[in-house]
PDB file of C-alpha atoms in Angstrom:
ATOM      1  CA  UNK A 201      40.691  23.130 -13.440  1.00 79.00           C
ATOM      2  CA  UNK A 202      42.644  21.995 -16.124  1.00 83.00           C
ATOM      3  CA  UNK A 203      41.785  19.698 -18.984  1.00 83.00           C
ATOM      4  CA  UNK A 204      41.868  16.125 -17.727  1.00 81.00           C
ATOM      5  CA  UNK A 205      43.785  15.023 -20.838  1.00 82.00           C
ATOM      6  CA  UNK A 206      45.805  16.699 -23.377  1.00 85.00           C
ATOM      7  CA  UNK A 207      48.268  19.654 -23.222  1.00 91.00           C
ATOM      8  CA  UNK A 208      51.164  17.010 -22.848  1.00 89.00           C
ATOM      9  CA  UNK A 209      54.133  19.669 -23.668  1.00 91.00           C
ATOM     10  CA  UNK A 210      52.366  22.547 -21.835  1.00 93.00           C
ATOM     11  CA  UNK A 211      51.976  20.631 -18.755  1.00 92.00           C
ATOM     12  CA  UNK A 212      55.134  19.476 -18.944  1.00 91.00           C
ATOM     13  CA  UNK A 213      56.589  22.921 -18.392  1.00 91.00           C
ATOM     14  CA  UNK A 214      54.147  24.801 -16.068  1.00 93.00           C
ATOM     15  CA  UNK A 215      52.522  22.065 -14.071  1.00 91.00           C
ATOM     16  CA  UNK A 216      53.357  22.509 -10.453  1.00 88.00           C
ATOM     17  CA  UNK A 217      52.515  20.146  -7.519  1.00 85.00           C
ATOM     18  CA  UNK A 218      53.264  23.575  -4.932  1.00 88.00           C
ATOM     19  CA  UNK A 219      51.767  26.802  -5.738  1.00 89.00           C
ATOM     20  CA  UNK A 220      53.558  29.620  -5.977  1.00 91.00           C
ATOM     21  CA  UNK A 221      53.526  31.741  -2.496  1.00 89.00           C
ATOM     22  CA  UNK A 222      52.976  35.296  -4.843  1.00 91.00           C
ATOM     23  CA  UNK A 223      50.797  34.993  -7.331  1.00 91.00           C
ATOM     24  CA  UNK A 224      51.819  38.670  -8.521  1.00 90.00           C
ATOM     25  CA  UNK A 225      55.272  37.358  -8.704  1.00 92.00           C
ATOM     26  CA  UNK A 226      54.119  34.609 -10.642  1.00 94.00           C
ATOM     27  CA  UNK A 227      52.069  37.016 -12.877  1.00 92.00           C
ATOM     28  CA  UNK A 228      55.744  38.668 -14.008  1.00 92.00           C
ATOM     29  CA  UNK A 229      57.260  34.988 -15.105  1.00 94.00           C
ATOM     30  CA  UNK A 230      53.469  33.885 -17.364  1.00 95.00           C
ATOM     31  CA  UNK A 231      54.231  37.543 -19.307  1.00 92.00           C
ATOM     32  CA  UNK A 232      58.039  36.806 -19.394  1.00 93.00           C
ATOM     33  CA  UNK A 233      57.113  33.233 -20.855  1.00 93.00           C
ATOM     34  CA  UNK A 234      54.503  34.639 -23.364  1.00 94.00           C
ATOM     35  CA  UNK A 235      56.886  37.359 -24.053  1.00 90.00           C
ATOM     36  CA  UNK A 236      59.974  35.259 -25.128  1.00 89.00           C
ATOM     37  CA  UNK A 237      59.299  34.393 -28.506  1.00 90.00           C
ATOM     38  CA  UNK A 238      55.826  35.374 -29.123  1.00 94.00           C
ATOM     39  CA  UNK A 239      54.282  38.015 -30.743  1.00 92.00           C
ATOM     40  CA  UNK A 240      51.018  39.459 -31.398  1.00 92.00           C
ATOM     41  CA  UNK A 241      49.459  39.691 -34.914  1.00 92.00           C
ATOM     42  CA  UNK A 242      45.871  39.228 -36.026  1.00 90.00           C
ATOM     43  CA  UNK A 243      46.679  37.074 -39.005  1.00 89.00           C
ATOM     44  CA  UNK A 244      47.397  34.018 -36.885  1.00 84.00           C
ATOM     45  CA  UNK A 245      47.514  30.616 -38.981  1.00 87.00           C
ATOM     46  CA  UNK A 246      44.710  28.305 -38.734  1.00 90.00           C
ATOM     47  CA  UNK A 247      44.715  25.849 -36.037  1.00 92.00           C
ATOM     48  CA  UNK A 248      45.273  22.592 -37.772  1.00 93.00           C
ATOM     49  CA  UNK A 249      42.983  19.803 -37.753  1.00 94.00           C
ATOM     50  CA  UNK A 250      43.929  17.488 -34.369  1.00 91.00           C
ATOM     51  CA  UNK A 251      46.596  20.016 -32.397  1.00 91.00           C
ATOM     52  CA  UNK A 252      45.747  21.819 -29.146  1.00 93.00           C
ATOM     53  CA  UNK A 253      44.960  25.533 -29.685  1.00 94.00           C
ATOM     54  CA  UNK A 254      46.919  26.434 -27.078  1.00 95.00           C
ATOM     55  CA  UNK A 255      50.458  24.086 -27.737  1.00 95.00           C
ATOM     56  CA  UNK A 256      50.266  25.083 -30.915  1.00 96.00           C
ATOM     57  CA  UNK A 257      50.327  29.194 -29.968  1.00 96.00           C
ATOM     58  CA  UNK A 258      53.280  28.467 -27.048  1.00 95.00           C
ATOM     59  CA  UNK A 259      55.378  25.568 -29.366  1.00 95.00           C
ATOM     60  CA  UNK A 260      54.577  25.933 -32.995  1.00 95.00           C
ATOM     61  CA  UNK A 261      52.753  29.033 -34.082  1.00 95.00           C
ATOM     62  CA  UNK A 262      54.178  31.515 -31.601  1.00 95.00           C
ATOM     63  CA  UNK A 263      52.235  34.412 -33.014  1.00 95.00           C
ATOM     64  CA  UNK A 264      48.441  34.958 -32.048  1.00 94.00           C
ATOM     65  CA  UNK A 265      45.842  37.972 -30.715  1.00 94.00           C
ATOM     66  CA  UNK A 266      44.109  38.526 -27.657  1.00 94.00           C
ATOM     67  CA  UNK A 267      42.288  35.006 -27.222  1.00 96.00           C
ATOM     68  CA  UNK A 268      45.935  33.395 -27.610  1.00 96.00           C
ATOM     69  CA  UNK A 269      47.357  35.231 -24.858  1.00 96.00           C
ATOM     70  CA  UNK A 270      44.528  35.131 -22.683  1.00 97.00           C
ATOM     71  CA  UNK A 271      44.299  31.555 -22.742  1.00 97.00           C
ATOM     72  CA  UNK A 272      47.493  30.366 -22.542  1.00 97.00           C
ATOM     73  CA  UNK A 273      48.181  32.792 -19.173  1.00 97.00           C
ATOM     74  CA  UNK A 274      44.615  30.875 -17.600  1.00 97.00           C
ATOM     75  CA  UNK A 275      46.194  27.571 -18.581  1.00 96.00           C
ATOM     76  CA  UNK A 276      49.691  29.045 -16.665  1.00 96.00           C
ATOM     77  CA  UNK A 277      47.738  29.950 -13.671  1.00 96.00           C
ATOM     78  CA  UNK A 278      45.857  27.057 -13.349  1.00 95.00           C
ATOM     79  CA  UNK A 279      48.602  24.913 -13.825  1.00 95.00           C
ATOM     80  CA  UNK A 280      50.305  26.545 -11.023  1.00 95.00           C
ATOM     81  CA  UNK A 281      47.039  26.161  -8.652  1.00 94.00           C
ATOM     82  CA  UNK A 282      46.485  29.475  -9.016  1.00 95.00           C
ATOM     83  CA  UNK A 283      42.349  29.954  -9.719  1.00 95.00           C
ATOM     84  CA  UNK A 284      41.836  31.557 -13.079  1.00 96.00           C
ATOM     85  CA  UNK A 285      39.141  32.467 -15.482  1.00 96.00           C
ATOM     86  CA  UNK A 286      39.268  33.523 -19.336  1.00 97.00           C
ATOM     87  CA  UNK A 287      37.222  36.984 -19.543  1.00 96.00           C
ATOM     88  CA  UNK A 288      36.488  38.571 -22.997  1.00 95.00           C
ATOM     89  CA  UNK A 289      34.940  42.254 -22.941  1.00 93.00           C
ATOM     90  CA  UNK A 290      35.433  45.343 -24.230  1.00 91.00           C
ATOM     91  CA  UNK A 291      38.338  47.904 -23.278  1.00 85.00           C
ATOM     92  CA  UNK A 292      37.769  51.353 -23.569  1.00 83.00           C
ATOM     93  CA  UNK A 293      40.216  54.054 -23.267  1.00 79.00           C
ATOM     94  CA  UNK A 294      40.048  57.778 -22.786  1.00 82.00           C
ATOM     95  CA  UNK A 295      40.140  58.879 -26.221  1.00 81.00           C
ATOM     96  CA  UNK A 296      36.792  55.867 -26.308  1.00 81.00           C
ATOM     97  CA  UNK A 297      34.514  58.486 -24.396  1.00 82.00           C
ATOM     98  CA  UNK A 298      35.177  61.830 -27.002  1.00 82.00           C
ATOM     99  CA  UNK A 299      32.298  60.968 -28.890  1.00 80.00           C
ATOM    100  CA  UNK A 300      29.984  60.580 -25.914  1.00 87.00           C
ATOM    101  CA  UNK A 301      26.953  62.172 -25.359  1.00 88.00           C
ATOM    102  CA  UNK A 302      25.220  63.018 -22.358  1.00 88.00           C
ATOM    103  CA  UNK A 303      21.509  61.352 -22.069  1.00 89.00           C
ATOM    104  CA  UNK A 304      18.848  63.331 -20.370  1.00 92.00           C
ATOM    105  CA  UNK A 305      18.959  61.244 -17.135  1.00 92.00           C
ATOM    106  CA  UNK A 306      22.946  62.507 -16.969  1.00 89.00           C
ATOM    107  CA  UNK A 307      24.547  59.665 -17.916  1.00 89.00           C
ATOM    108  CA  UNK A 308      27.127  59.519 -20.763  1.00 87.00           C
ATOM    109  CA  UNK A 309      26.335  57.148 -24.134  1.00 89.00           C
ATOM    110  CA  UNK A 310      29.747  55.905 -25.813  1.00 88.00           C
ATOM    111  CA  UNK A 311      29.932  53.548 -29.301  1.00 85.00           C
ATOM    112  CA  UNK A 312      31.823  50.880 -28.911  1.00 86.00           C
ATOM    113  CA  UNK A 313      33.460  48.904 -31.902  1.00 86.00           C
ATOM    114  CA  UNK A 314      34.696  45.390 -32.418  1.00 89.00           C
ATOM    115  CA  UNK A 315      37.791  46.875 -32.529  1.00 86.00           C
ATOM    116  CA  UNK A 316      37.539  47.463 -28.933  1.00 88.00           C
ATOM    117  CA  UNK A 317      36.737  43.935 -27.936  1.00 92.00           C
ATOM    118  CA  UNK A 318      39.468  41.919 -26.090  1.00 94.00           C
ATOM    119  CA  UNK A 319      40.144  38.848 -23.797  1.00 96.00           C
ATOM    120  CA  UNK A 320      41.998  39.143 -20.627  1.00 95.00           C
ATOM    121  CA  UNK A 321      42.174  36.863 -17.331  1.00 95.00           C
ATOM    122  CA  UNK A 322      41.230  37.114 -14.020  1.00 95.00           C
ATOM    123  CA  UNK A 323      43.033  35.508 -11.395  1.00 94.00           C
ATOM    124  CA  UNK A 324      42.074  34.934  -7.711  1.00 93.00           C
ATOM    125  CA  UNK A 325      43.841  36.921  -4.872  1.00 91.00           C
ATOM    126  CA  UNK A 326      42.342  35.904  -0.854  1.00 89.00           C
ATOM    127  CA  UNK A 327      42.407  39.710  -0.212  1.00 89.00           C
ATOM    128  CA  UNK A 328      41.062  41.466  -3.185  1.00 90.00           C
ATOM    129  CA  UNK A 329      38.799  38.411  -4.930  1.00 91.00           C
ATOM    130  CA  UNK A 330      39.005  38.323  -8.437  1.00 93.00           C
ATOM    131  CA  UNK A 331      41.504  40.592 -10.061  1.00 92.00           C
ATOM    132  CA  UNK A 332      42.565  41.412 -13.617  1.00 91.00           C
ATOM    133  CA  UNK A 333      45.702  39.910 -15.315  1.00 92.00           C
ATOM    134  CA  UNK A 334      46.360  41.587 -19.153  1.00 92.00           C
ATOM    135  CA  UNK A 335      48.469  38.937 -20.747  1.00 92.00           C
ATOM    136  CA  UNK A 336      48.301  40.309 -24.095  1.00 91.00           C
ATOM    137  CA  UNK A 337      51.217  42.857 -25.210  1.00 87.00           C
ATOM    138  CA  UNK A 338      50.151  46.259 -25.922  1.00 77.00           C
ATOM    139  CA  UNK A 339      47.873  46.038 -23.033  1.00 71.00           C
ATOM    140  CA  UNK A 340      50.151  46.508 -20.053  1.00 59.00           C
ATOM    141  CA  UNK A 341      53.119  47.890 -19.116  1.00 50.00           C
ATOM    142  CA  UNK A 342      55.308  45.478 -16.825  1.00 38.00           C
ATOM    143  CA  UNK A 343      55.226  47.916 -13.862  1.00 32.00           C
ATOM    144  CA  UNK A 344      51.204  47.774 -13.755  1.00 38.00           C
ATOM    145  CA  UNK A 345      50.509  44.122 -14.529  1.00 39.00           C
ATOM    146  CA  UNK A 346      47.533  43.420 -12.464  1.00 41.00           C
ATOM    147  CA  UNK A 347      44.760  45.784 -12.011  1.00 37.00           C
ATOM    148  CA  UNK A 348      42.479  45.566  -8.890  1.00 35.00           C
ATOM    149  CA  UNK A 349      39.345  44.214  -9.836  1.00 33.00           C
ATOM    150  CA  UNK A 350      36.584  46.862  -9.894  1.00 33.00           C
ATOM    151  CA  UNK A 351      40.188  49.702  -9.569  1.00 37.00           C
ATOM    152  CA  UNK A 352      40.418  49.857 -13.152  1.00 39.00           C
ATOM    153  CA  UNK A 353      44.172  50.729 -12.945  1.00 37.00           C
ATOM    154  CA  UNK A 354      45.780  53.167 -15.774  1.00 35.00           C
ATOM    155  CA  UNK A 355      48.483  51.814 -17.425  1.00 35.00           C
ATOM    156  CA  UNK A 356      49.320  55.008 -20.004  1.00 33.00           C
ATOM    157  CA  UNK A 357      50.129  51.908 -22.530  1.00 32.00           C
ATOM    158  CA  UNK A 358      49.252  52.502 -25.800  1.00 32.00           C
ATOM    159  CA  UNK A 359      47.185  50.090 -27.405  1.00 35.00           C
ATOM    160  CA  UNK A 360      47.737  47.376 -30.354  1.00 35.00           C
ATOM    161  CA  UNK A 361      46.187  49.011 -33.280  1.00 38.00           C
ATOM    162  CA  UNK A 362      43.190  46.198 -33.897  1.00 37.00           C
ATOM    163  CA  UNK A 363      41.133  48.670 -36.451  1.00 38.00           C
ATOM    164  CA  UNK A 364      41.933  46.860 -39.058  1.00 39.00           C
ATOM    165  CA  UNK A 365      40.854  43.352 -37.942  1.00 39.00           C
ATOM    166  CA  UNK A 366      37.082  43.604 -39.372  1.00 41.00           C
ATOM    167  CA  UNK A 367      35.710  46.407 -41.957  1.00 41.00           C
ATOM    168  CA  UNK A 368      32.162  45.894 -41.219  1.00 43.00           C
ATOM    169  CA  UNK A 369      32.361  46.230 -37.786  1.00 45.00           C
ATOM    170  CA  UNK A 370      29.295  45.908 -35.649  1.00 49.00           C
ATOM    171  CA  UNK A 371      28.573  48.763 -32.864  1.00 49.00           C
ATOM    172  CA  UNK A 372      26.765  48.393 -29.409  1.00 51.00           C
ATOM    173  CA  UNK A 373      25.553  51.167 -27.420  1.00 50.00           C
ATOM    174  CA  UNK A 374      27.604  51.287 -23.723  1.00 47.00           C
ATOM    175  CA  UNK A 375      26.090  53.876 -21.733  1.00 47.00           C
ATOM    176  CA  UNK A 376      29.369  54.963 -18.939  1.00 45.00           C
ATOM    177  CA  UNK A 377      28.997  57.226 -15.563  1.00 47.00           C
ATOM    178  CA  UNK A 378      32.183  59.244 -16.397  1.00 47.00           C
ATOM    179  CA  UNK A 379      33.498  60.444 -20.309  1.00 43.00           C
ATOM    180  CA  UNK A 380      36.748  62.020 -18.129  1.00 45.00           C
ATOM    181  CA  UNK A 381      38.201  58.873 -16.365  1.00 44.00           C
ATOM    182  CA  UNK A 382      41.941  58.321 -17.222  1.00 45.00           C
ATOM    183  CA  UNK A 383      41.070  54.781 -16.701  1.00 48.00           C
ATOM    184  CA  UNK A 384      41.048  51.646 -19.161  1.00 49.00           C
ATOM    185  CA  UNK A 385      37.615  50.436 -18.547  1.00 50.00           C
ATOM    186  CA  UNK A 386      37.082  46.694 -18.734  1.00 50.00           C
ATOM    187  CA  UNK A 387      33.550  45.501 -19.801  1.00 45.00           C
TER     188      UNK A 387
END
């Protein structure tokens, strides 16, 4: 659902009385809008005291990370009547897994940074369930947009350098089934 009150400008732009009939179609216009004139950069501005976090991303700020993205593209979808969750994780890629080592049982042990969190969406498709929308740029490529949920697709994207956002990063142990998947893992 969407808030009950609030989000006066955003509304005003994306809310829809008819969903759309494709909601992959729909997918291309949310990264086209959060594409326009936004970038991403990890020194976003403080949200000031009293404005919406996400108005002031789409209307004022128009630079943000992850969570901005994210957010705003589950407001879009919602707005549209299209059923859609904010997800944060971790996304590992293949270079993630060349410091894994193989446990006794046979399965492979990977560290995992803050670096490698993130926040993506997923959406709801009748056929496939819940599926996962990358809003954030860096993250996709706009020929791959939605990976099938559970598909993991590959998008051979390079990722936004985030390994400077915290020095004193904390680790967590992930243990994975497979160190030689081309796939970006979402967890």
């Amino acid at each position: 659902l969407m808030p009950s009150s609030g989000l006066d400008s955003f509304r005003a732009l994306y809310q829809t009385s008819k969903k759309p009939d494709n909601i992959y179609v729909y997918g291309e216009f949310v990264h086209s809008e959060l594409e326009a004139d936004k970038y991403y950069d990890l020194k976003s501005d403080r949200l000031p005291i009293g404005k919406d976090f996400v108005e002031f991303f789409m209307f004022t700020q128009k630079k943000g990370y992850c969570v901005h993205f994210a957010t705003a593209a589950t407001l879009m979808f919602r707005a549209a009547g299209i059923p859609a969750r904010y997800v944060e994780g971790y996304v590992l890629r293949p270079s993630d897994y060349s410091n894994a080592t193989k446990n006794a049982d046979g399965r492979y042990q990977v560290t995992i940074t803050d670096a490698q969190a993130h926040a993506w969406v997923e959406i709801w498709d009748d056929d496939l369930g819940w599926v996962v929308y990358d809003a954030t740029p860096g993250y996709y490529e706009t020929t791959d947009l939605i990976y099938k949920a559970g598909e993991n697709g590959d998008t051979d994207g390079n990722p936004v350098d985030e390994s400077d956002e915290e020095d004193d990063e904390e680790e967590e142990e992930l243990e994975i089934d497979d160190p030689e998947s081309d796939d970006i893992v979402y967890i």
